[in-house]
Coordinates of C-alpha atoms in Angstrom, one line a residue:
M1 CA -52.1 55.5 -82.8
Y2 CA -51.8 52.6 -83.0
E3 CA -55.3 50.6 -83.6
Q4 CA -56.0 48.0 -82.1
V5 CA -56.6 44.3 -85.3
T6 CA -58.8 41.5 -83.7
D7 CA -57.5 38.5 -86.4
P8 CA -54.2 40.3 -87.5
I9 CA -52.8 36.5 -89.1
G10 CA -54.0 36.6 -92.4
S11 CA -57.5 37.5 -90.4
S12 CA -58.6 33.8 -89.3
L13 CA -59.4 34.7 -85.2
G14 CA -58.4 30.8 -84.4
W15 CA -54.8 31.8 -85.7
S16 CA -54.7 34.9 -84.6
A17 CA -55.5 33.8 -81.1
L18 CA -53.1 30.5 -81.3
V19 CA -50.4 33.4 -81.9
A20 CA -51.9 36.1 -79.1
A21 CA -51.7 33.2 -76.7
L22 CA -48.1 31.8 -77.3
P23 CA -45.8 34.4 -74.9
L24 CA -48.5 33.2 -71.9
L25 CA -48.5 29.4 -73.2
A26 CA -44.1 30.0 -73.2
L27 CA -44.5 31.3 -69.4
F28 CA -46.0 28.5 -67.8
T29 CA -44.7 26.0 -69.8
L30 CA -41.3 27.2 -68.8
L31 CA -42.9 27.9 -64.8
G32 CA -44.4 24.5 -65.0
V33 CA -42.4 21.9 -67.2
V34 CA -39.0 23.5 -68.0
R35 CA -39.5 24.7 -64.0
V36 CA -37.4 28.1 -65.6
R37 CA -36.9 30.6 -62.7
A38 CA -40.2 32.4 -62.5
W39 CA -38.3 36.1 -63.4
L40 CA -36.1 34.6 -66.3
A41 CA -39.9 32.8 -67.2
A42 CA -41.4 36.3 -67.2
L43 CA -38.7 37.5 -69.2
T44 CA -38.6 35.5 -71.5
G45 CA -42.5 36.3 -72.0
L46 CA -42.4 39.4 -71.7
A47 CA -39.8 39.2 -74.8
L48 CA -41.9 36.9 -76.5
A49 CA -45.3 39.3 -76.4
L50 CA -42.8 42.3 -77.4
A51 CA -42.0 41.1 -80.6
V52 CA -45.7 38.8 -80.9
A53 CA -47.0 42.9 -80.3
V54 CA -44.4 44.3 -82.8
A55 CA -44.0 41.2 -86.0
A56 CA -47.5 39.8 -84.9
Y57 CA -50.0 42.4 -85.1
G58 CA -48.1 45.6 -85.9
M59 CA -48.1 47.6 -83.5
P60 CA -45.3 50.4 -83.3
A61 CA -41.7 48.4 -81.4
G62 CA -41.9 52.0 -79.6
Q63 CA -45.7 52.5 -78.0
A64 CA -44.9 48.4 -76.7
V65 CA -41.7 49.0 -74.8
N66 CA -44.0 52.4 -73.2
A67 CA -47.0 49.8 -72.3
A68 CA -43.9 46.9 -70.7
A69 CA -42.9 50.4 -68.1
E70 CA -46.0 51.3 -67.8
G71 CA -46.6 47.8 -66.7
A72 CA -43.4 47.5 -65.3
A73 CA -44.1 51.2 -62.9
F74 CA -47.6 48.6 -62.0
G75 CA -45.5 46.3 -61.2
L76 CA -43.4 48.6 -58.6
F77 CA -46.3 49.9 -57.1
P78 CA -49.0 50.2 -56.4
A79 CA -47.8 45.5 -56.1
M80 CA -44.8 45.8 -54.9
W81 CA -44.8 48.6 -52.2
I82 CA -47.5 46.7 -50.7
V83 CA -45.4 43.8 -49.9
V84 CA -42.2 45.1 -49.1
N85 CA -44.5 47.2 -46.0
A86 CA -46.3 43.6 -45.2
I87 CA -42.8 41.5 -44.8
W88 CA -41.3 44.4 -43.6
I89 CA -43.5 44.2 -40.7
Y90 CA -43.3 41.0 -40.7
Q91 CA -39.7 41.4 -39.9
M92 CA -39.9 43.3 -37.5
T93 CA -41.6 40.7 -35.9
V94 CA -38.8 38.8 -36.3
T95 CA -36.3 41.3 -34.7
S96 CA -38.6 41.8 -31.5
G97 CA -39.2 38.4 -30.3
H98 CA -42.6 38.3 -30.9
F99 CA -43.0 36.0 -33.7
D100 CA -42.4 33.3 -31.2
V101 CA -45.3 35.0 -28.7
L102 CA -47.0 34.4 -31.8
R103 CA -46.8 31.6 -32.9
R104 CA -47.5 30.2 -28.6
A105 CA -50.7 31.9 -29.2
F106 CA -52.0 30.1 -31.7
A107 CA -51.1 27.3 -30.3
R108 CA -53.2 27.9 -26.9
V109 CA -56.2 28.2 -29.8
S110 CA -55.6 25.3 -31.0
D111 CA -53.3 22.4 -30.0
D112 CA -54.3 21.4 -34.0
R113 CA -52.1 22.8 -36.8
R114 CA -54.2 21.8 -38.9
V115 CA -57.2 23.5 -36.9
Q116 CA -54.3 26.7 -37.0
G117 CA -53.8 26.3 -40.5
I118 CA -57.7 26.6 -41.4
I119 CA -57.8 30.2 -39.0
I120 CA -54.8 32.0 -40.2
A121 CA -54.3 30.8 -43.9
F122 CA -58.8 31.0 -44.3
S123 CA -60.4 33.4 -42.0
F124 CA -57.8 35.9 -41.5
G125 CA -56.4 35.5 -45.1
A126 CA -59.9 36.5 -46.0
L127 CA -59.5 39.4 -43.7
L128 CA -56.7 40.9 -45.1
E129 CA -57.7 39.8 -48.7
A130 CA -60.3 42.0 -48.1
L131 CA -58.9 45.2 -46.9
A132 CA -55.7 45.9 -48.7
G133 CA -55.1 43.0 -51.8
F134 CA -52.9 42.4 -54.5
G135 CA -50.2 39.7 -52.2
T136 CA -50.7 40.9 -48.5
P137 CA -52.8 38.2 -47.1
V138 CA -50.1 35.4 -48.9
A139 CA -47.4 37.8 -48.2
I140 CA -48.2 37.5 -44.4
C141 CA -50.1 34.2 -43.6
S142 CA -47.3 32.4 -45.1
V143 CA -44.8 33.6 -43.2
M144 CA -47.9 33.2 -39.4
L145 CA -47.9 29.3 -41.2
I146 CA -44.0 28.7 -40.4
A147 CA -44.9 30.2 -37.0
I148 CA -47.7 27.7 -36.0
G149 CA -44.6 24.6 -37.5
L150 CA -45.1 24.8 -41.5
S151 CA -42.2 23.9 -43.9
P152 CA -41.4 27.1 -45.9
L153 CA -43.0 25.2 -49.1
K154 CA -46.3 23.7 -47.5
A155 CA -46.3 27.2 -46.1
A156 CA -46.8 29.2 -49.6
T157 CA -49.3 26.3 -50.6
V158 CA -51.6 26.8 -48.2
A159 CA -51.8 30.0 -48.2
L160 CA -52.0 30.3 -52.1
I161 CA -55.2 28.4 -51.8
A162 CA -56.9 29.7 -49.2
N163 CA -56.9 33.1 -50.7
T164 CA -59.1 32.6 -53.5
A165 CA -63.1 32.8 -52.4
P166 CA -62.4 35.9 -51.1
V167 CA -60.5 37.5 -54.1
A168 CA -63.9 38.6 -56.0
Y169 CA -64.5 41.3 -52.5
G170 CA -61.0 41.5 -52.0
A171 CA -60.0 45.1 -51.5
V172 CA -63.7 46.4 -49.8
G173 CA -65.0 45.1 -53.1
L174 CA -63.6 46.7 -55.8
P175 CA -63.5 43.9 -57.8
V176 CA -67.4 44.1 -58.4
I177 CA -67.4 48.7 -58.2
T178 CA -64.9 47.7 -60.7
L179 CA -67.0 45.7 -63.1
A180 CA -69.7 47.7 -62.6
R181 CA -68.1 50.4 -63.9
V182 CA -67.3 48.5 -67.2
T183 CA -70.1 46.8 -68.4
G184 CA -72.7 50.0 -67.0
L185 CA -74.6 47.1 -65.5
P186 CA -76.2 47.3 -61.8
M187 CA -73.5 47.2 -58.5
D188 CA -76.1 45.1 -57.0
D189 CA -76.8 42.9 -59.7
L190 CA -73.5 41.4 -59.7
S191 CA -73.3 41.3 -56.3
A192 CA -75.9 39.3 -55.2
M193 CA -75.5 37.2 -58.5
T194 CA -71.3 37.0 -57.6
G195 CA -72.6 36.2 -54.6
R196 CA -74.5 32.2 -55.8
Q197 CA -71.2 31.2 -56.8
V198 CA -68.3 31.6 -55.3
P199 CA -69.9 31.4 -52.0
L200 CA -70.1 27.4 -53.1
L201 CA -66.3 27.2 -53.5
A202 CA -65.9 29.2 -49.9
V203 CA -67.4 25.7 -48.5
F204 CA -64.6 22.8 -49.6
V205 CA -61.6 25.5 -49.6
P206 CA -61.3 25.1 -45.7
L207 CA -62.2 21.0 -47.0
V208 CA -58.5 20.9 -49.6
L209 CA -56.4 23.4 -47.0
L210 CA -56.7 20.4 -44.9
V211 CA -55.9 17.6 -47.5
V212 CA -52.6 19.8 -47.8
L213 CA -52.3 20.0 -44.9
D214 CA -52.8 16.2 -43.8
G215 CA -53.2 14.5 -46.1
R216 CA -56.6 12.1 -46.1
R217 CA -56.0 12.0 -42.2
G218 CA -56.9 15.0 -42.1
L219 CA -60.1 15.8 -44.0
R220 CA -60.4 12.7 -42.1
E221 CA -59.7 14.1 -38.1
A222 CA -60.8 17.8 -38.9
W223 CA -63.3 18.0 -41.1
P224 CA -65.9 19.3 -38.8
A225 CA -63.8 22.3 -38.4
A226 CA -63.1 23.1 -42.1
L227 CA -67.1 23.5 -43.2
V228 CA -67.8 25.4 -40.1
C229 CA -65.1 27.6 -41.2
G230 CA -66.3 27.5 -44.9
V231 CA -70.0 27.3 -44.0
T232 CA -70.3 30.0 -42.2
F233 CA -67.9 32.1 -44.3
A234 CA -70.7 30.5 -47.5
A235 CA -73.8 31.7 -46.2
V236 CA -72.3 35.7 -44.1
Q237 CA -70.4 35.6 -47.6
Y238 CA -74.4 35.3 -49.3
L239 CA -75.6 37.1 -47.2
M240 CA -73.7 40.4 -47.7
A241 CA -73.6 40.1 -50.8
N242 CA -77.1 39.5 -52.0
Y243 CA -78.5 41.9 -48.5
G244 CA -75.8 44.1 -47.1
P245 CA -73.1 46.6 -48.7
L246 CA -70.0 44.7 -50.6
E247 CA -67.9 47.2 -49.2
L248 CA -67.9 44.9 -46.2
T249 CA -69.1 41.6 -48.0
D250 CA -65.3 39.6 -46.9
V251 CA -64.8 41.3 -43.4
A252 CA -68.2 40.1 -42.4
A253 CA -67.6 36.9 -43.1
A254 CA -63.6 36.3 -41.9
L255 CA -64.5 37.5 -38.2
V256 CA -67.5 35.2 -38.2
S257 CA -66.0 32.8 -39.9
A258 CA -63.3 32.8 -37.3
A259 CA -66.1 33.1 -33.9
A260 CA -67.5 30.2 -35.3
V261 CA -64.0 27.8 -35.3
L262 CA -63.1 29.0 -32.5
L263 CA -66.2 28.7 -30.8
L264 CA -66.7 24.7 -31.7
M265 CA -62.9 24.5 -30.1
R266 CA -65.1 24.9 -27.2
V267 CA -67.7 21.5 -27.6
W268 CA -65.0 19.3 -29.7
R269 CA -61.7 19.3 -30.4
P270 CA -60.2 16.9 -33.4
A271 CA -59.2 13.2 -33.3
A272 CA -55.6 13.0 -33.2
G273 CA -53.4 14.6 -30.7
P274 CA -51.3 17.8 -30.6
S275 CA -48.4 16.4 -31.6
D276 CA -50.1 14.3 -34.8
G277 CA -51.5 17.7 -36.2
A278 CA -51.0 19.4 -40.0
V279 CA -47.6 17.2 -39.7
D280 CA -45.2 17.2 -43.0
D281 CA -44.7 14.0 -44.8
P282 CA -40.9 12.7 -44.2
A283 CA -41.4 11.0 -47.6
D284 CA -41.9 14.4 -49.0
P285 CA -38.8 15.3 -50.6
A286 CA -40.4 19.1 -50.9
D287 CA -40.9 19.4 -47.7
G288 CA -37.9 18.2 -46.4
A289 CA -36.2 20.5 -48.7
A290 CA -38.2 23.5 -48.5
G291 CA -37.1 23.4 -44.6
S292 CA -33.1 22.9 -45.1
E293 CA -33.5 26.1 -47.1
A294 CA -35.1 27.9 -45.0
A295 CA -32.7 26.4 -42.2
D296 CA -30.2 28.5 -43.6
G297 CA -31.6 31.9 -43.0
S298 CA -29.6 33.0 -46.9
G299 CA -32.2 35.7 -48.3
G300 CA -33.4 37.2 -45.6
A301 CA -35.9 33.3 -45.0
P302 CA -38.2 33.9 -42.0
V303 CA -36.3 31.5 -39.1
P304 CA -36.7 28.7 -39.5
V305 CA -38.9 25.4 -37.4
T306 CA -39.6 22.0 -37.1
P307 CA -43.0 20.8 -37.4
D308 CA -42.9 20.4 -33.6
G309 CA -43.2 24.2 -33.9
R310 CA -40.0 24.7 -32.3
E311 CA -37.0 26.4 -34.5
G312 CA -33.8 24.8 -36.2
A313 CA -32.9 22.4 -39.3
A314 CA -33.8 19.1 -39.4
P315 CA -30.8 17.0 -38.0
S316 CA -28.1 16.7 -40.2
G317 CA -28.0 13.6 -42.8
T318 CA -31.9 13.5 -42.3
G319 CA -32.3 15.8 -45.0
T320 CA -36.2 16.0 -43.5
A321 CA -37.9 18.2 -40.1
V322 CA -38.2 15.6 -38.1
R323 CA -40.2 15.6 -35.1
A324 CA -38.9 16.6 -31.7
P325 CA -39.8 16.0 -27.7
E326 CA -42.2 19.4 -27.2
A327 CA -39.7 22.0 -24.9
P328 CA -41.9 23.1 -22.5
Q329 CA -43.3 26.5 -23.4
P330 CA -42.5 29.9 -21.7
A331 CA -46.0 32.2 -20.4
D332 CA -45.9 35.3 -22.4
T333 CA -47.8 38.3 -19.6
R334 CA -51.1 39.7 -21.6
T335 CA -48.5 42.1 -23.0
E336 CA -46.6 40.5 -25.1
M337 CA -49.8 38.7 -26.5
L338 CA -50.9 41.8 -27.5
R339 CA -48.0 43.6 -28.2
A340 CA -47.2 40.5 -31.1
F341 CA -50.8 40.9 -32.4
A342 CA -50.6 44.5 -33.0
P343 CA -49.1 45.0 -36.0
Y344 CA -52.3 42.8 -37.5
I345 CA -54.8 45.2 -35.3
V346 CA -52.7 48.6 -36.7
I347 CA -53.5 46.9 -39.8
I348 CA -57.2 46.1 -40.3
A349 CA -57.1 49.3 -38.3
L350 CA -55.8 51.9 -40.5
F351 CA -57.3 50.0 -43.6
S352 CA -60.1 50.8 -41.9
V353 CA -60.7 53.7 -41.1
V354 CA -59.0 54.4 -44.9
S355 CA -62.8 52.3 -46.2
I356 CA -64.8 55.0 -44.9
P357 CA -65.6 57.1 -47.4
A358 CA -65.6 60.3 -45.7
V359 CA -61.4 60.1 -45.4
A360 CA -61.3 58.0 -48.8
E361 CA -62.6 60.7 -51.0
A362 CA -59.9 63.1 -48.6
L363 CA -57.4 60.9 -49.4
G364 CA -58.2 59.7 -53.0
R365 CA -58.3 63.7 -53.9
T366 CA -54.1 63.4 -53.5
T367 CA -54.7 60.4 -56.7
V368 CA -52.5 61.6 -59.2
F369 CA -54.2 60.6 -63.3
F370 CA -51.6 60.7 -66.7
D371 CA -51.5 59.4 -70.1
W372 CA -48.9 57.2 -69.8
P373 CA -45.7 59.3 -71.9
G374 CA -46.2 58.3 -76.0
L375 CA -48.8 55.3 -75.1
H376 CA -50.8 56.2 -77.8
V377 CA -54.1 53.2 -78.3
T378 CA -56.9 52.8 -79.4
S379 CA -59.5 50.0 -80.1
P380 CA -60.1 48.4 -82.8
D381 CA -63.7 50.2 -82.8
G382 CA -61.2 54.0 -82.6
E383 CA -62.4 54.2 -79.4
P384 CA -59.6 55.2 -76.7
L385 CA -58.0 52.6 -74.3
G386 CA -58.2 53.2 -71.0
L387 CA -55.0 51.5 -70.1
V388 CA -53.4 53.7 -71.4
Q389 CA -54.0 56.4 -68.4
F390 CA -51.9 55.8 -64.7
K391 CA -52.8 55.8 -61.6
L392 CA -49.9 57.1 -59.0
D393 CA -52.5 57.0 -55.3
W394 CA -49.7 57.6 -53.0
L395 CA -51.4 58.5 -50.0
V396 CA -54.5 56.7 -50.5
G397 CA -52.7 53.6 -51.3
G398 CA -52.2 50.1 -50.0
G399 CA -48.7 50.1 -49.3
T400 CA -48.7 53.3 -47.4
V401 CA -50.5 52.7 -45.0
L402 CA -49.2 49.6 -45.2
L403 CA -46.1 51.7 -44.1
L404 CA -47.5 54.2 -40.8
A405 CA -48.6 50.5 -40.0
G406 CA -44.8 49.6 -40.1
V407 CA -43.7 53.2 -38.5
I408 CA -45.8 52.6 -35.4
T409 CA -45.7 48.7 -35.0
A410 CA -41.6 49.0 -35.2
A411 CA -43.1 51.7 -32.1
T412 CA -45.2 49.8 -30.5
L413 CA -42.5 46.3 -30.4
R414 CA -39.6 49.6 -29.1
V415 CA -37.9 48.6 -32.4
R416 CA -35.1 50.7 -32.8
P417 CA -35.0 53.4 -35.8
R418 CA -31.6 51.8 -36.8
Q419 CA -32.9 48.2 -36.3
A420 CA -36.0 48.6 -38.0
L421 CA -33.9 50.7 -41.2
A422 CA -32.0 47.0 -41.3
A423 CA -34.6 45.0 -41.3
Y424 CA -36.5 47.3 -44.5
G425 CA -32.9 45.9 -46.1
R426 CA -33.5 42.6 -45.6
T427 CA -37.0 43.1 -46.8
L428 CA -35.4 44.8 -49.5
H429 CA -32.7 42.1 -50.7
Q430 CA -35.6 38.8 -49.5
L431 CA -37.6 40.2 -52.4
R432 CA -35.3 41.4 -55.5
T433 CA -36.1 38.5 -57.6
A434 CA -39.3 39.1 -56.5
A435 CA -39.7 42.0 -57.8
V436 CA -38.5 40.8 -61.2
T437 CA -40.9 39.1 -61.5
V438 CA -44.2 40.9 -60.5
T439 CA -42.3 44.2 -63.1
A440 CA -41.9 41.4 -66.5
V441 CA -45.4 39.3 -65.9
L442 CA -47.4 42.6 -65.6
A443 CA -45.0 44.4 -68.6
L444 CA -45.8 41.3 -70.8
A445 CA -50.2 41.3 -69.6
Y446 CA -49.8 45.2 -70.9
V447 CA -48.7 44.7 -73.8
M448 CA -50.2 42.3 -74.0
N449 CA -54.0 43.9 -73.4
A450 CA -52.4 47.5 -75.2
S451 CA -51.7 45.3 -78.8
G452 CA -55.1 43.4 -77.7
Q453 CA -53.9 40.0 -78.2
T454 CA -54.7 39.6 -74.9
G455 CA -59.1 41.4 -77.6
T456 CA -57.6 38.7 -79.8
M457 CA -58.0 35.8 -77.1
G458 CA -61.2 36.2 -75.5
A459 CA -63.3 36.9 -79.1
F460 CA -62.3 33.4 -79.3
L461 CA -63.5 32.1 -75.9
A462 CA -66.7 34.2 -77.0
D463 CA -67.4 33.3 -80.5
T464 CA -69.0 30.2 -78.9
G465 CA -72.4 30.9 -79.5
G466 CA -74.5 28.0 -76.9
L467 CA -70.9 27.3 -74.9
F468 CA -70.1 30.9 -73.6
P469 CA -71.7 29.9 -70.4
V470 CA -68.9 27.0 -69.6
L471 CA -66.5 28.9 -70.9
S472 CA -66.9 32.8 -68.9
P473 CA -65.1 31.7 -66.3
L474 CA -62.4 30.5 -68.4
L475 CA -62.1 34.2 -68.9
G476 CA -61.9 35.3 -66.1
W477 CA -58.5 32.9 -65.1
F478 CA -57.9 33.8 -67.6
G479 CA -57.3 37.8 -67.0
T480 CA -56.6 36.4 -62.7
A481 CA -53.7 34.6 -63.9
V482 CA -51.6 37.0 -65.8
T483 CA -52.4 39.6 -64.6
G484 CA -53.0 38.8 -60.9
S485 CA -55.2 40.5 -60.3
D486 CA -59.5 39.4 -60.8
T487 CA -60.4 43.6 -60.4
S488 CA -57.3 44.1 -63.9
S489 CA -59.3 40.4 -65.8
N490 CA -62.4 42.8 -64.7
S491 CA -61.7 45.5 -66.8
L492 CA -60.3 43.7 -69.6
F493 CA -63.5 40.8 -69.4
G494 CA -65.8 42.5 -68.5
A495 CA -67.6 44.8 -71.0
L496 CA -66.8 41.5 -73.6
Q497 CA -69.2 38.9 -71.1
V498 CA -72.1 41.2 -71.9
S499 CA -71.9 41.8 -75.1
A500 CA -71.1 38.2 -76.5
A501 CA -73.6 36.8 -73.9
E502 CA -76.7 39.2 -75.4
G503 CA -75.1 37.7 -78.5
A504 CA -75.8 35.2 -77.5
G505 CA -79.3 34.9 -75.9
H506 CA -77.8 34.6 -72.7
S507 CA -78.1 37.0 -69.4
P508 CA -75.4 39.8 -68.6
V509 CA -75.2 40.1 -65.3
L510 CA -75.0 35.7 -65.4
T511 CA -71.6 35.9 -67.3
A512 CA -69.9 39.6 -66.4
A513 CA -70.5 37.7 -62.8
A514 CA -68.1 34.5 -63.9
N515 CA -65.9 36.4 -64.8
T516 CA -65.4 37.3 -61.4
S517 CA -65.7 34.8 -60.4
G518 CA -63.7 32.3 -62.6
G519 CA -61.0 34.6 -61.6
V520 CA -61.1 34.5 -58.2
L521 CA -59.3 30.4 -58.9
G522 CA -56.5 32.0 -61.3
K523 CA -54.8 33.6 -58.8
M524 CA -53.0 30.7 -56.5
I525 CA -50.7 30.5 -60.2
S526 CA -50.4 33.3 -61.4
P527 CA -46.9 34.2 -61.1
Q528 CA -46.2 37.7 -59.8
N529 CA -48.3 35.4 -57.1
L530 CA -46.7 33.2 -56.8
A531 CA -43.2 34.8 -56.6
I532 CA -44.7 36.7 -53.2
G533 CA -45.7 33.4 -52.1
A534 CA -41.7 32.3 -52.5
S535 CA -39.8 35.2 -50.8
A536 CA -41.9 35.8 -48.0
V537 CA -41.0 32.3 -47.2
G538 CA -37.2 32.7 -48.6
L539 CA -37.9 30.5 -51.5
A540 CA -37.4 32.1 -53.9
G541 CA -36.0 30.9 -57.6
R542 CA -39.1 28.0 -56.3
E543 CA -41.8 29.8 -57.5
G544 CA -42.1 26.0 -60.1
E545 CA -42.2 23.7 -56.8
L546 CA -44.9 26.0 -56.3
F547 CA -46.8 26.7 -58.9
R548 CA -46.6 22.4 -59.3
R549 CA -48.4 22.8 -56.2
V550 CA -52.0 24.3 -56.5
L551 CA -52.5 23.3 -59.8
A552 CA -54.1 20.3 -59.2
A553 CA -56.5 23.1 -56.8
T554 CA -57.2 25.0 -59.9
A555 CA -57.6 21.9 -61.6
V556 CA -60.5 20.4 -59.2
F557 CA -62.2 23.6 -58.7
V558 CA -62.9 26.4 -62.7
P559 CA -64.6 22.5 -64.6
F560 CA -67.2 23.3 -60.6
M561 CA -67.0 26.6 -61.7
C562 CA -68.0 26.2 -65.5
L563 CA -70.2 24.5 -63.9
L564 CA -72.3 25.8 -62.3
V565 CA -72.2 28.6 -64.5
Y566 CA -73.4 26.4 -67.4
L567 CA -76.5 25.2 -65.3
Q568 CA -77.2 28.4 -64.3
S569 CA -77.5 30.5 -67.9
T570 CA -79.9 26.9 -67.5
P571 CA -83.1 26.6 -66.5
L572 CA -82.1 23.9 -64.4
L573 CA -80.6 26.5 -62.2
S574 CA -82.4 30.0 -64.2
W575 CA -83.4 30.7 -60.7
M576 CA -80.3 31.2 -59.6
V577 CA -79.6 34.8 -61.3
P578 CA -81.3 37.8 -60.7

C-alpha cells in the first residue's frame, strides 16, 4: 500500500510543488517553445512524471507503472474510442460525396464564412459538447469548418477556442454532477453558481472567433452576428443552470443561439460581400502551409479546399491559398441535403435517447467497475483513492453511441460495407500519432494524481489564504489542461477547493464552481485535445502550432475569470453567490 505525501522535498510545500510541476513544465515547454512533436513531448513528460513519483515521492516503481497503464487505458477508452468513431463518420461523408453537399448547405445559410464559422464552431459545437464531450466537438467541427473553406490550421484553432463555454455543462452536465458528488455540496447551488460565471465568457467567445477568422475587419463587419449568438447562448445557459434541468443547459443554449443567428440573417447581413468573409491571410505562412499540407492527401487528411470553398490546392509556387472566381454551385435536392445532415441528426438523436434517465439506467447496468490490478494507493489521510477503480462503460459510452451512429450513417448515405471498412482503416491510420499523445498525457496525469504530485501543487495554491479566490479558477484550468476533462479536474480538485475556502473564510460553493469555470479554459490547450484537433484536419505533428495559436485566447480569458471570482468573493459581487 502506497500512502501519498504532500511535502516530500525537505518537508517544504513550496519546493515539493516546484519539483511536482517539472513534468508539466517540460511538456508545455517542449510543445510550445521547442516545438517538439506532441507525442514525443507527451512521452518525455510521462518519463519525468515517473521519475519524480519514484525518486522524489517514494512511490514503488511497479505502482507508478500501473498508474501509467491505467491512464493509458483511459486514453484509449473512452477518449480515443470516441474520436475514432467521430472521424470515421466524417470519412464516410467524404466517400459518399455528401461532404460537398454539406458545404454548399452552409453556404446557403449565410454567404459570409465568418457567420458560418460561428454557427458551426460555437452553436453546433456546443450541442455536440452537451451530448458527447471528450473531444467530439473539436473533431467534428474542425472538418466541418474546412467544408466552408477555412484552412486546416485555422479550422482546428477556431474549433478549439469555441469549445470553452459549453464545457461546464458538457456530456449532459457531468462536470457539475461530478463536482457535487466529490464535494457534498448541493448540486443546484453549484449549477447556479457556475451559471453565474461561465455565461459571461459565452458573450465574448464568438467575438474572439471573429478576430481569429478575419482579424479586426471581421470584428468590425460581423459583430452583430457574434453578439447575438453569444448573448442568447449566455442568457439561456444562465436560465437553465439556475432554473431548469442542468442536463439540458447546453442543449437549449446551443439550439436557441443558432436559431437567433438564423433569424438575424433574414434582416441583416455583414457589410462585406461573400468573397470577403473569413479569408485566410495570404501573409500568414501558417495558413498557407496548412492548406498546402492538407492538399497532398497524406495521413487521411480532409479534402483540401481553397478559401473560396472549392476543392483543390494552392497554385504551385505561391505557398498560400489564392482566391479564384467561384464556380456555379450545383443544385442539391432536399433529399441529398437531408442525407448530408443525417449523420449529425443521428448523433444528436442517439445521444438524446441515451440521456433519458430510464434508458441511461438500463444501459448503465452493463458498465463494469474493477480495481486496477497492482495499484494500491491511499490519500495522506489514509483514505483509499477513487482513481484506482476503472470504469468500463462499453455500451453506454459515447464512442459506442458514435459507432452505432456510423453504422446508421453508412446505410443512410448508401456507403457499401467495404467502403465503410476502408474508411475506418484510414481513420485509424490518421489518428495513430494522436492516440500515442492522448494515452501518454493521460498516463502522465494518472501518475501525477496517484503519486501525490497533483495534490502537492493544489495544496500549494490553496495555501494562499485571502488570495485563494483569485487562484481558485487556476486550479480548474490546470486540472483540465492536464487531463483534457473538466470532469476529471473537478474530481481532482473539487474537495480541495472546498476545504481551502472553508479555511480561508470564503464560500465553498463559489470556489468549487470556480474550479469548473476555470476548467473550461484549460481544455483548448490540453495536449490531447490539441492532438485530436490536429489529427482531425490532417496536421498530425503540428500540435505545437495549434498550441501557440490558442494560447493567446486562454491568456486573455483566464485573468478575466480570476478577477470575476475574486469580485464575487467581495461585497461588490457577493450577491451573485447562492
